[in-house]
Amino acid sequence: MKQKEITGIVETLFKTINKLLPKILKEFNADDIHYFRIAVKKLRAFLRLVKANDKEGKATLPKQLKTFYGYIGIIRNVQLQKHAIFKYVTEYKIEQPKTYIQILDEEKSYWEKQAADLMTDNSFKDNEHGILKKLPAKLEKSTTKRFLKTRLTGLKAQLKNMKEDNPIHTVRKILKDILYNLHYLVPEHLPKPVSKEEDLKLLTKQLGDFRDKCIQLELLSDEYWIR
């Protein structure tokens, strides 16, 4: 893969990111946030791939984009929590926990303001230009091999301790990196369990559902709100 194609992939992802940004800042719609975060995850995964041989360090997202991604991730968690509560009280025909809903609304409003204050320029163009300047001239086979080796080594390490929540979450991140870069990897280099797109999608979805449940429990705990 030559630099022109690498640049095109990054530009396409930023096109989606910059298109969704003003919509999010206006309404903080759950679907817009979801698709924005997917685009950022794809960008992060692709940068990890093309810079797998980078001796200067790990490929990371620009601070502004990473921070905004985190802020709206919290908003998404609150939205999912409210949805789960409304579904529960409707199913069991019980009264809504009004005080808790109010706490969630205040939390959501707080992070919406943080996100809006962060993005006063209403654009990630500077982030995009910074990334484009540092892209490699081409994607070598040795780079894709190193990326896959690093991901699979990390996966094996995490699979040894799947009784804890954090390793499970890390496994999902690693599988997402492979999934989002699957079309750029050599099929023969992939172990059979992670070689098919449909299998990776199903597995990462199941792990994502588990992660959401963990967050929902965390948002019900006293420890979350006493900080």
PDB file of C-alpha atoms in Angstrom:
ATOM      1  CA  MET A   1       0.000   0.000   0.000  1.00  0.00           C
ATOM      2  CA  LYS A   2       1.471   3.337  -1.075  1.00  0.00           C
ATOM      3  CA  GLN A   3       1.251   6.661   0.746  1.00  0.00           C
ATOM      4  CA  LYS A   4      -1.535   7.963  -1.489  1.00  0.00           C
ATOM      5  CA  GLU A   5      -3.803   5.099  -0.443  1.00  0.00           C
ATOM      6  CA  ILE A   6      -2.778   5.399   3.212  1.00  0.00           C
ATOM      7  CA  THR A   7      -3.556   9.121   3.105  1.00  0.00           C
ATOM      8  CA  GLY A   8      -6.900   8.444   1.433  1.00  0.00           C
ATOM      9  CA  ILE A   9      -7.976   6.067   4.198  1.00  0.00           C
ATOM     10  CA  VAL A  10      -7.098   8.585   6.913  1.00  0.00           C
ATOM     11  CA  GLU A  11      -8.827  11.430   5.052  1.00  0.00           C
ATOM     12  CA  THR A  12     -11.988   9.338   4.578  1.00  0.00           C
ATOM     13  CA  LEU A  13     -12.156   8.553   8.299  1.00  0.00           C
ATOM     14  CA  PHE A  14     -11.646  12.208   9.203  1.00  0.00           C
ATOM     15  CA  LYS A  15     -14.376  13.154   6.740  1.00  0.00           C
ATOM     16  CA  THR A  16     -16.796  11.063   8.793  1.00  0.00           C
ATOM     17  CA  ILE A  17     -15.412  12.400  12.074  1.00  0.00           C
ATOM     18  CA  ASN A  18     -15.695  16.055  11.034  1.00  0.00           C
ATOM     19  CA  LYS A  19     -19.157  15.518   9.532  1.00  0.00           C
ATOM     20  CA  LEU A  20     -20.500  14.032  12.780  1.00  0.00           C
ATOM     21  CA  LEU A  21     -18.815  16.528  15.116  1.00  0.00           C
ATOM     22  CA  PRO A  22     -21.228  19.503  14.662  1.00  0.00           C
ATOM     23  CA  LYS A  23     -24.217  17.154  14.858  1.00  0.00           C
ATOM     24  CA  ILE A  24     -22.954  15.757  18.138  1.00  0.00           C
ATOM     25  CA  LEU A  25     -22.271  19.192  19.632  1.00  0.00           C
ATOM     26  CA  LYS A  26     -25.782  20.281  18.664  1.00  0.00           C
ATOM     27  CA  GLU A  27     -27.836  17.318  19.905  1.00  0.00           C
ATOM     28  CA  PHE A  28     -25.506  14.666  21.428  1.00  0.00           C
ATOM     29  CA  ASN A  29     -27.587  12.059  19.642  1.00  0.00           C
ATOM     30  CA  ALA A  30     -26.726   8.499  20.711  1.00  0.00           C
ATOM     31  CA  ASP A  31     -26.407   7.197  17.137  1.00  0.00           C
ATOM     32  CA  ASP A  32     -24.142  10.073  16.077  1.00  0.00           C
ATOM     33  CA  ILE A  33     -21.913   9.414  19.086  1.00  0.00           C
ATOM     34  CA  HIS A  34     -21.833   5.700  18.272  1.00  0.00           C
ATOM     35  CA  TYR A  35     -20.760   6.202  14.652  1.00  0.00           C
ATOM     36  CA  PHE A  36     -18.247   8.894  15.628  1.00  0.00           C
ATOM     37  CA  ARG A  37     -16.586   6.546  18.091  1.00  0.00           C
ATOM     38  CA  ILE A  38     -16.476   3.744  15.516  1.00  0.00           C
ATOM     39  CA  ALA A  39     -14.691   6.076  13.063  1.00  0.00           C
ATOM     40  CA  VAL A  40     -12.161   7.028  15.748  1.00  0.00           C
ATOM     41  CA  LYS A  41     -11.581   3.372  16.651  1.00  0.00           C
ATOM     42  CA  LYS A  42     -10.976   2.567  12.977  1.00  0.00           C
ATOM     43  CA  LEU A  43      -8.550   5.482  12.722  1.00  0.00           C
ATOM     44  CA  ARG A  44      -6.688   4.400  15.855  1.00  0.00           C
ATOM     45  CA  ALA A  45      -6.473   0.808  14.634  1.00  0.00           C
ATOM     46  CA  PHE A  46      -5.209   1.883  11.207  1.00  0.00           C
ATOM     47  CA  LEU A  47      -2.543   4.135  12.726  1.00  0.00           C
ATOM     48  CA  ARG A  48      -1.389   1.251  14.897  1.00  0.00           C
ATOM     49  CA  LEU A  49      -1.055  -0.825  11.731  1.00  0.00           C
ATOM     50  CA  VAL A  50       0.820   1.633   9.518  1.00  0.00           C
ATOM     51  CA  LYS A  51       3.119   2.679  12.372  1.00  0.00           C
ATOM     52  CA  ALA A  52       3.768  -0.778  13.781  1.00  0.00           C
ATOM     53  CA  ASN A  53       7.465  -0.433  12.861  1.00  0.00           C
ATOM     54  CA  ASP A  54       7.727   3.152  14.101  1.00  0.00           C
ATOM     55  CA  LYS A  55      10.789   3.354  16.351  1.00  0.00           C
ATOM     56  CA  GLU A  56       9.677   6.685  17.819  1.00  0.00           C
ATOM     57  CA  GLY A  57       6.982   5.043  19.904  1.00  0.00           C
ATOM     58  CA  LYS A  58       3.378   3.898  19.801  1.00  0.00           C
ATOM     59  CA  ALA A  59       0.934   5.373  17.312  1.00  0.00           C
ATOM     60  CA  THR A  60      -1.452   7.495  19.321  1.00  0.00           C
ATOM     61  CA  LEU A  61      -4.382   9.764  18.596  1.00  0.00           C
ATOM     62  CA  PRO A  62      -3.964  13.527  18.985  1.00  0.00           C
ATOM     63  CA  LYS A  63      -4.787  14.666  22.517  1.00  0.00           C
ATOM     64  CA  GLN A  64      -7.808  16.771  21.523  1.00  0.00           C
ATOM     65  CA  LEU A  65      -9.448  13.955  19.558  1.00  0.00           C
ATOM     66  CA  LYS A  66      -8.683  11.388  22.255  1.00  0.00           C
ATOM     67  CA  THR A  67     -10.113  13.626  24.988  1.00  0.00           C
ATOM     68  CA  PHE A  68     -13.304  14.372  23.047  1.00  0.00           C
ATOM     69  CA  TYR A  69     -13.684  10.670  22.306  1.00  0.00           C
ATOM     70  CA  GLY A  70     -13.479  10.005  26.047  1.00  0.00           C
ATOM     71  CA  TYR A  71     -15.991  12.715  26.967  1.00  0.00           C
ATOM     72  CA  ILE A  72     -18.655  11.502  24.565  1.00  0.00           C
ATOM     73  CA  GLY A  73     -17.933   7.935  25.650  1.00  0.00           C
ATOM     74  CA  ILE A  74     -19.072   8.886  29.149  1.00  0.00           C
ATOM     75  CA  ILE A  75     -22.174  10.511  27.653  1.00  0.00           C
ATOM     76  CA  ARG A  76     -22.883   7.300  25.746  1.00  0.00           C
ATOM     77  CA  ASN A  77     -22.570   5.275  28.963  1.00  0.00           C
ATOM     78  CA  VAL A  78     -25.116   7.499  30.688  1.00  0.00           C
ATOM     79  CA  GLN A  79     -27.478   7.249  27.714  1.00  0.00           C
ATOM     80  CA  LEU A  80     -27.249   3.453  27.786  1.00  0.00           C
ATOM     81  CA  GLN A  81     -27.838   3.465  31.543  1.00  0.00           C
ATOM     82  CA  LYS A  82     -31.000   5.543  31.215  1.00  0.00           C
ATOM     83  CA  HIS A  83     -32.253   3.306  28.412  1.00  0.00           C
ATOM     84  CA  ALA A  84     -31.661   0.191  30.525  1.00  0.00           C
ATOM     85  CA  ILE A  85     -33.492   1.712  33.475  1.00  0.00           C
ATOM     86  CA  PHE A  86     -36.484   2.806  31.395  1.00  0.00           C
ATOM     87  CA  LYS A  87     -36.657  -0.666  29.862  1.00  0.00           C
ATOM     88  CA  TYR A  88     -36.551  -2.286  33.309  1.00  0.00           C
ATOM     89  CA  VAL A  89     -39.185  -0.105  34.952  1.00  0.00           C
ATOM     90  CA  THR A  90     -41.464  -0.485  31.938  1.00  0.00           C
ATOM     91  CA  GLU A  91     -41.113  -4.267  31.874  1.00  0.00           C
ATOM     92  CA  TYR A  92     -41.759  -4.661  35.591  1.00  0.00           C
ATOM     93  CA  LYS A  93     -44.245  -1.771  35.841  1.00  0.00           C
ATOM     94  CA  ILE A  94     -42.470  -0.036  38.701  1.00  0.00           C
ATOM     95  CA  GLU A  95     -41.870   3.624  39.482  1.00  0.00           C
ATOM     96  CA  GLN A  96     -38.871   5.340  37.946  1.00  0.00           C
ATOM     97  CA  PRO A  97     -36.008   6.198  40.344  1.00  0.00           C
ATOM     98  CA  LYS A  98     -36.418   9.948  39.798  1.00  0.00           C
ATOM     99  CA  THR A  99     -33.495  11.010  41.975  1.00  0.00           C
ATOM    100  CA  TYR A 100     -31.112   8.660  40.194  1.00  0.00           C
ATOM    101  CA  ILE A 101     -32.378   9.750  36.769  1.00  0.00           C
ATOM    102  CA  GLN A 102     -31.736  13.348  37.800  1.00  0.00           C
ATOM    103  CA  ILE A 103     -28.185  12.434  38.829  1.00  0.00           C
ATOM    104  CA  LEU A 104     -27.636  10.807  35.433  1.00  0.00           C
ATOM    105  CA  ASP A 105     -29.022  13.858  33.627  1.00  0.00           C
ATOM    106  CA  GLU A 106     -26.687  16.131  35.585  1.00  0.00           C
ATOM    107  CA  GLU A 107     -23.741  13.874  34.748  1.00  0.00           C
ATOM    108  CA  LYS A 108     -24.671  13.926  31.081  1.00  0.00           C
ATOM    109  CA  SER A 109     -25.037  17.725  31.067  1.00  0.00           C
ATOM    110  CA  TYR A 110     -21.651  18.127  32.740  1.00  0.00           C
ATOM    111  CA  TRP A 111     -19.827  16.094  30.088  1.00  0.00           C
ATOM    112  CA  GLU A 112     -21.759  17.728  27.260  1.00  0.00           C
ATOM    113  CA  LYS A 113     -20.450  21.076  28.474  1.00  0.00           C
ATOM    114  CA  GLN A 114     -16.914  19.690  28.758  1.00  0.00           C
ATOM    115  CA  ALA A 115     -17.129  18.386  25.182  1.00  0.00           C
ATOM    116  CA  ALA A 116     -18.531  21.671  23.851  1.00  0.00           C
ATOM    117  CA  ASP A 117     -15.882  23.749  25.664  1.00  0.00           C
ATOM    118  CA  LEU A 118     -13.138  21.531  24.252  1.00  0.00           C
ATOM    119  CA  MET A 119     -14.355  21.963  20.677  1.00  0.00           C
ATOM    120  CA  THR A 120     -14.732  25.731  20.394  1.00  0.00           C
ATOM    121  CA  ASP A 121     -13.136  25.581  16.922  1.00  0.00           C
ATOM    122  CA  ASN A 122     -15.717  22.952  15.886  1.00  0.00           C
ATOM    123  CA  SER A 123     -13.197  20.984  13.815  1.00  0.00           C
ATOM    124  CA  PHE A 124     -10.494  18.320  13.983  1.00  0.00           C
ATOM    125  CA  LYS A 125      -8.688  19.692  10.925  1.00  0.00           C
ATOM    126  CA  ASP A 126      -5.495  20.440  12.867  1.00  0.00           C
ATOM    127  CA  ASN A 127      -5.536  16.886  14.241  1.00  0.00           C
ATOM    128  CA  GLU A 128      -5.932  15.541  10.728  1.00  0.00           C
ATOM    129  CA  HIS A 129      -3.091  17.625   9.291  1.00  0.00           C
ATOM    130  CA  GLY A 130      -0.800  16.537  12.113  1.00  0.00           C
ATOM    131  CA  ILE A 131      -1.461  12.872  11.416  1.00  0.00           C
ATOM    132  CA  LEU A 132      -1.110  13.225   7.639  1.00  0.00           C
ATOM    133  CA  LYS A 133       2.344  14.775   8.041  1.00  0.00           C
ATOM    134  CA  LYS A 134       3.619  11.733   9.922  1.00  0.00           C
ATOM    135  CA  LEU A 135       2.242   8.943   7.722  1.00  0.00           C
ATOM    136  CA  PRO A 136       4.811   6.517   6.274  1.00  0.00           C
ATOM    137  CA  ALA A 137       5.657   6.470   2.556  1.00  0.00           C
ATOM    138  CA  LYS A 138       4.133   3.004   2.226  1.00  0.00           C
ATOM    139  CA  LEU A 139       2.833   0.052   4.193  1.00  0.00           C
ATOM    140  CA  GLU A 140       5.442  -2.691   4.090  1.00  0.00           C
ATOM    141  CA  LYS A 141       4.700  -6.402   4.523  1.00  0.00           C
ATOM    142  CA  SER A 142       7.121  -6.413   7.439  1.00  0.00           C
ATOM    143  CA  THR A 143       4.984  -3.748   9.113  1.00  0.00           C
ATOM    144  CA  THR A 144       1.757  -5.752   8.807  1.00  0.00           C
ATOM    145  CA  LYS A 145       3.571  -8.829  10.131  1.00  0.00           C
ATOM    146  CA  ARG A 146       4.884  -6.911  13.135  1.00  0.00           C
ATOM    147  CA  PHE A 147       1.442  -5.419  13.814  1.00  0.00           C
ATOM    148  CA  LEU A 148      -0.187  -8.848  13.766  1.00  0.00           C
ATOM    149  CA  LYS A 149       2.561 -10.415  15.864  1.00  0.00           C
ATOM    150  CA  THR A 150       2.215  -7.696  18.497  1.00  0.00           C
ATOM    151  CA  ARG A 151      -1.579  -8.009  18.583  1.00  0.00           C
ATOM    152  CA  LEU A 152      -1.537 -11.813  18.807  1.00  0.00           C
ATOM    153  CA  THR A 153       1.141 -11.782  21.511  1.00  0.00           C
ATOM    154  CA  GLY A 154      -0.983  -9.348  23.503  1.00  0.00           C
ATOM    155  CA  LEU A 155      -4.060 -11.487  22.931  1.00  0.00           C
ATOM    156  CA  LYS A 156      -2.376 -14.638  24.255  1.00  0.00           C
ATOM    157  CA  ALA A 157      -1.193 -12.791  27.342  1.00  0.00           C
ATOM    158  CA  GLN A 158      -4.665 -11.456  28.138  1.00  0.00           C
ATOM    159  CA  LEU A 159      -6.379 -14.808  27.567  1.00  0.00           C
ATOM    160  CA  LYS A 160      -4.476 -16.240  30.533  1.00  0.00           C
ATOM    161  CA  ASN A 161      -6.509 -14.132  32.960  1.00  0.00           C
ATOM    162  CA  MET A 162     -10.037 -13.941  31.588  1.00  0.00           C
ATOM    163  CA  LYS A 163     -11.656 -14.093  35.040  1.00  0.00           C
ATOM    164  CA  GLU A 164     -11.079 -10.354  35.445  1.00  0.00           C
ATOM    165  CA  ASP A 165     -12.986  -7.581  33.652  1.00  0.00           C
ATOM    166  CA  ASN A 166      -9.988  -5.563  32.431  1.00  0.00           C
ATOM    167  CA  PRO A 167      -8.342  -8.398  30.443  1.00  0.00           C
ATOM    168  CA  ILE A 168     -11.701  -9.130  28.797  1.00  0.00           C
ATOM    169  CA  HIS A 169     -11.978  -5.479  27.762  1.00  0.00           C
ATOM    170  CA  THR A 170      -8.392  -5.515  26.468  1.00  0.00           C
ATOM    171  CA  VAL A 171      -9.084  -8.663  24.434  1.00  0.00           C
ATOM    172  CA  ARG A 172     -11.981  -6.847  22.760  1.00  0.00           C
ATOM    173  CA  LYS A 173      -9.722  -3.898  21.883  1.00  0.00           C
ATOM    174  CA  ILE A 174      -7.133  -6.213  20.333  1.00  0.00           C
ATOM    175  CA  LEU A 175      -9.776  -8.064  18.310  1.00  0.00           C
ATOM    176  CA  LYS A 176     -11.183  -4.724  17.140  1.00  0.00           C
ATOM    177  CA  ASP A 177      -7.719  -3.713  15.920  1.00  0.00           C
ATOM    178  CA  ILE A 178      -7.554  -6.912  13.876  1.00  0.00           C
ATOM    179  CA  LEU A 179     -11.141  -6.594  12.634  1.00  0.00           C
ATOM    180  CA  TYR A 180     -10.752  -2.998  11.438  1.00  0.00           C
ATOM    181  CA  ASN A 181      -7.502  -3.854   9.636  1.00  0.00           C
ATOM    182  CA  LEU A 182      -8.542  -7.268   8.341  1.00  0.00           C
ATOM    183  CA  HIS A 183      -8.583  -6.199   4.681  1.00  0.00           C
ATOM    184  CA  TYR A 184      -4.984  -4.981   4.896  1.00  0.00           C
ATOM    185  CA  LEU A 185      -3.594  -8.170   6.461  1.00  0.00           C
ATOM    186  CA  VAL A 186      -2.404 -11.331   4.724  1.00  0.00           C
ATOM    187  CA  PRO A 187      -5.001 -14.088   5.343  1.00  0.00           C
ATOM    188  CA  GLU A 188      -2.310 -16.775   5.626  1.00  0.00           C
ATOM    189  CA  HIS A 189      -0.773 -14.959   8.584  1.00  0.00           C
ATOM    190  CA  LEU A 190      -4.010 -15.005  10.589  1.00  0.00           C
ATOM    191  CA  PRO A 191      -4.887 -17.834  13.000  1.00  0.00           C
ATOM    192  CA  LYS A 192      -8.159 -19.495  12.023  1.00  0.00           C
ATOM    193  CA  PRO A 193     -10.185 -18.188  15.036  1.00  0.00           C
ATOM    194  CA  VAL A 194      -9.520 -14.568  14.012  1.00  0.00           C
ATOM    195  CA  SER A 195      -9.413 -14.945  10.244  1.00  0.00           C
ATOM    196  CA  LYS A 196     -13.089 -14.428   9.397  1.00  0.00           C
ATOM    197  CA  GLU A 197     -14.808 -11.045   9.537  1.00  0.00           C
ATOM    198  CA  GLU A 198     -18.184 -12.425  10.619  1.00  0.00           C
ATOM    199  CA  ASP A 199     -16.594 -14.310  13.547  1.00  0.00           C
ATOM    200  CA  LEU A 200     -14.684 -11.239  14.689  1.00  0.00           C
ATOM    201  CA  LYS A 201     -17.814  -9.079  14.479  1.00  0.00           C
ATOM    202  CA  LEU A 202     -19.843 -11.537  16.534  1.00  0.00           C
ATOM    203  CA  LEU A 203     -17.160 -11.986  19.167  1.00  0.00           C
ATOM    204  CA  THR A 204     -16.424  -8.278  19.572  1.00  0.00           C
ATOM    205  CA  LYS A 205     -20.160  -7.568  19.816  1.00  0.00           C
ATOM    206  CA  GLN A 206     -20.565 -10.134  22.585  1.00  0.00           C
ATOM    207  CA  LEU A 207     -17.563  -8.726  24.437  1.00  0.00           C
ATOM    208  CA  GLY A 208     -18.938  -5.214  23.894  1.00  0.00           C
ATOM    209  CA  ASP A 209     -22.300  -6.215  25.393  1.00  0.00           C
ATOM    210  CA  PHE A 210     -20.456  -7.617  28.397  1.00  0.00           C
ATOM    211  CA  ARG A 211     -18.473  -4.391  28.755  1.00  0.00           C
ATOM    212  CA  ASP A 212     -21.687  -2.351  28.657  1.00  0.00           C
ATOM    213  CA  LYS A 213     -23.140  -4.465  31.473  1.00  0.00           C
ATOM    214  CA  CYS A 214     -20.010  -3.915  33.556  1.00  0.00           C
ATOM    215  CA  ILE A 215     -20.317  -0.153  33.068  1.00  0.00           C
ATOM    216  CA  GLN A 216     -24.012  -0.251  33.986  1.00  0.00           C
ATOM    217  CA  LEU A 217     -23.136  -1.965  37.267  1.00  0.00           C
ATOM    218  CA  GLU A 218     -20.371   0.574  37.870  1.00  0.00           C
ATOM    219  CA  LEU A 219     -22.844   3.443  37.383  1.00  0.00           C
ATOM    220  CA  LEU A 220     -25.018   1.904  40.093  1.00  0.00           C
ATOM    221  CA  SER A 221     -22.219   1.753  42.632  1.00  0.00           C
ATOM    222  CA  ASP A 222     -21.564   4.320  45.352  1.00  0.00           C
ATOM    223  CA  GLU A 223     -17.874   4.331  44.438  1.00  0.00           C
ATOM    224  CA  TYR A 224     -18.594   5.874  41.035  1.00  0.00           C
ATOM    225  CA  TRP A 225     -20.475   8.865  42.407  1.00  0.00           C
ATOM    226  CA  ILE A 226     -18.261   9.504  45.442  1.00  0.00           C
ATOM    227  CA  ARG A 227     -15.215  11.013  43.772  1.00  0.00           C
TER     228      ARG A 227
END
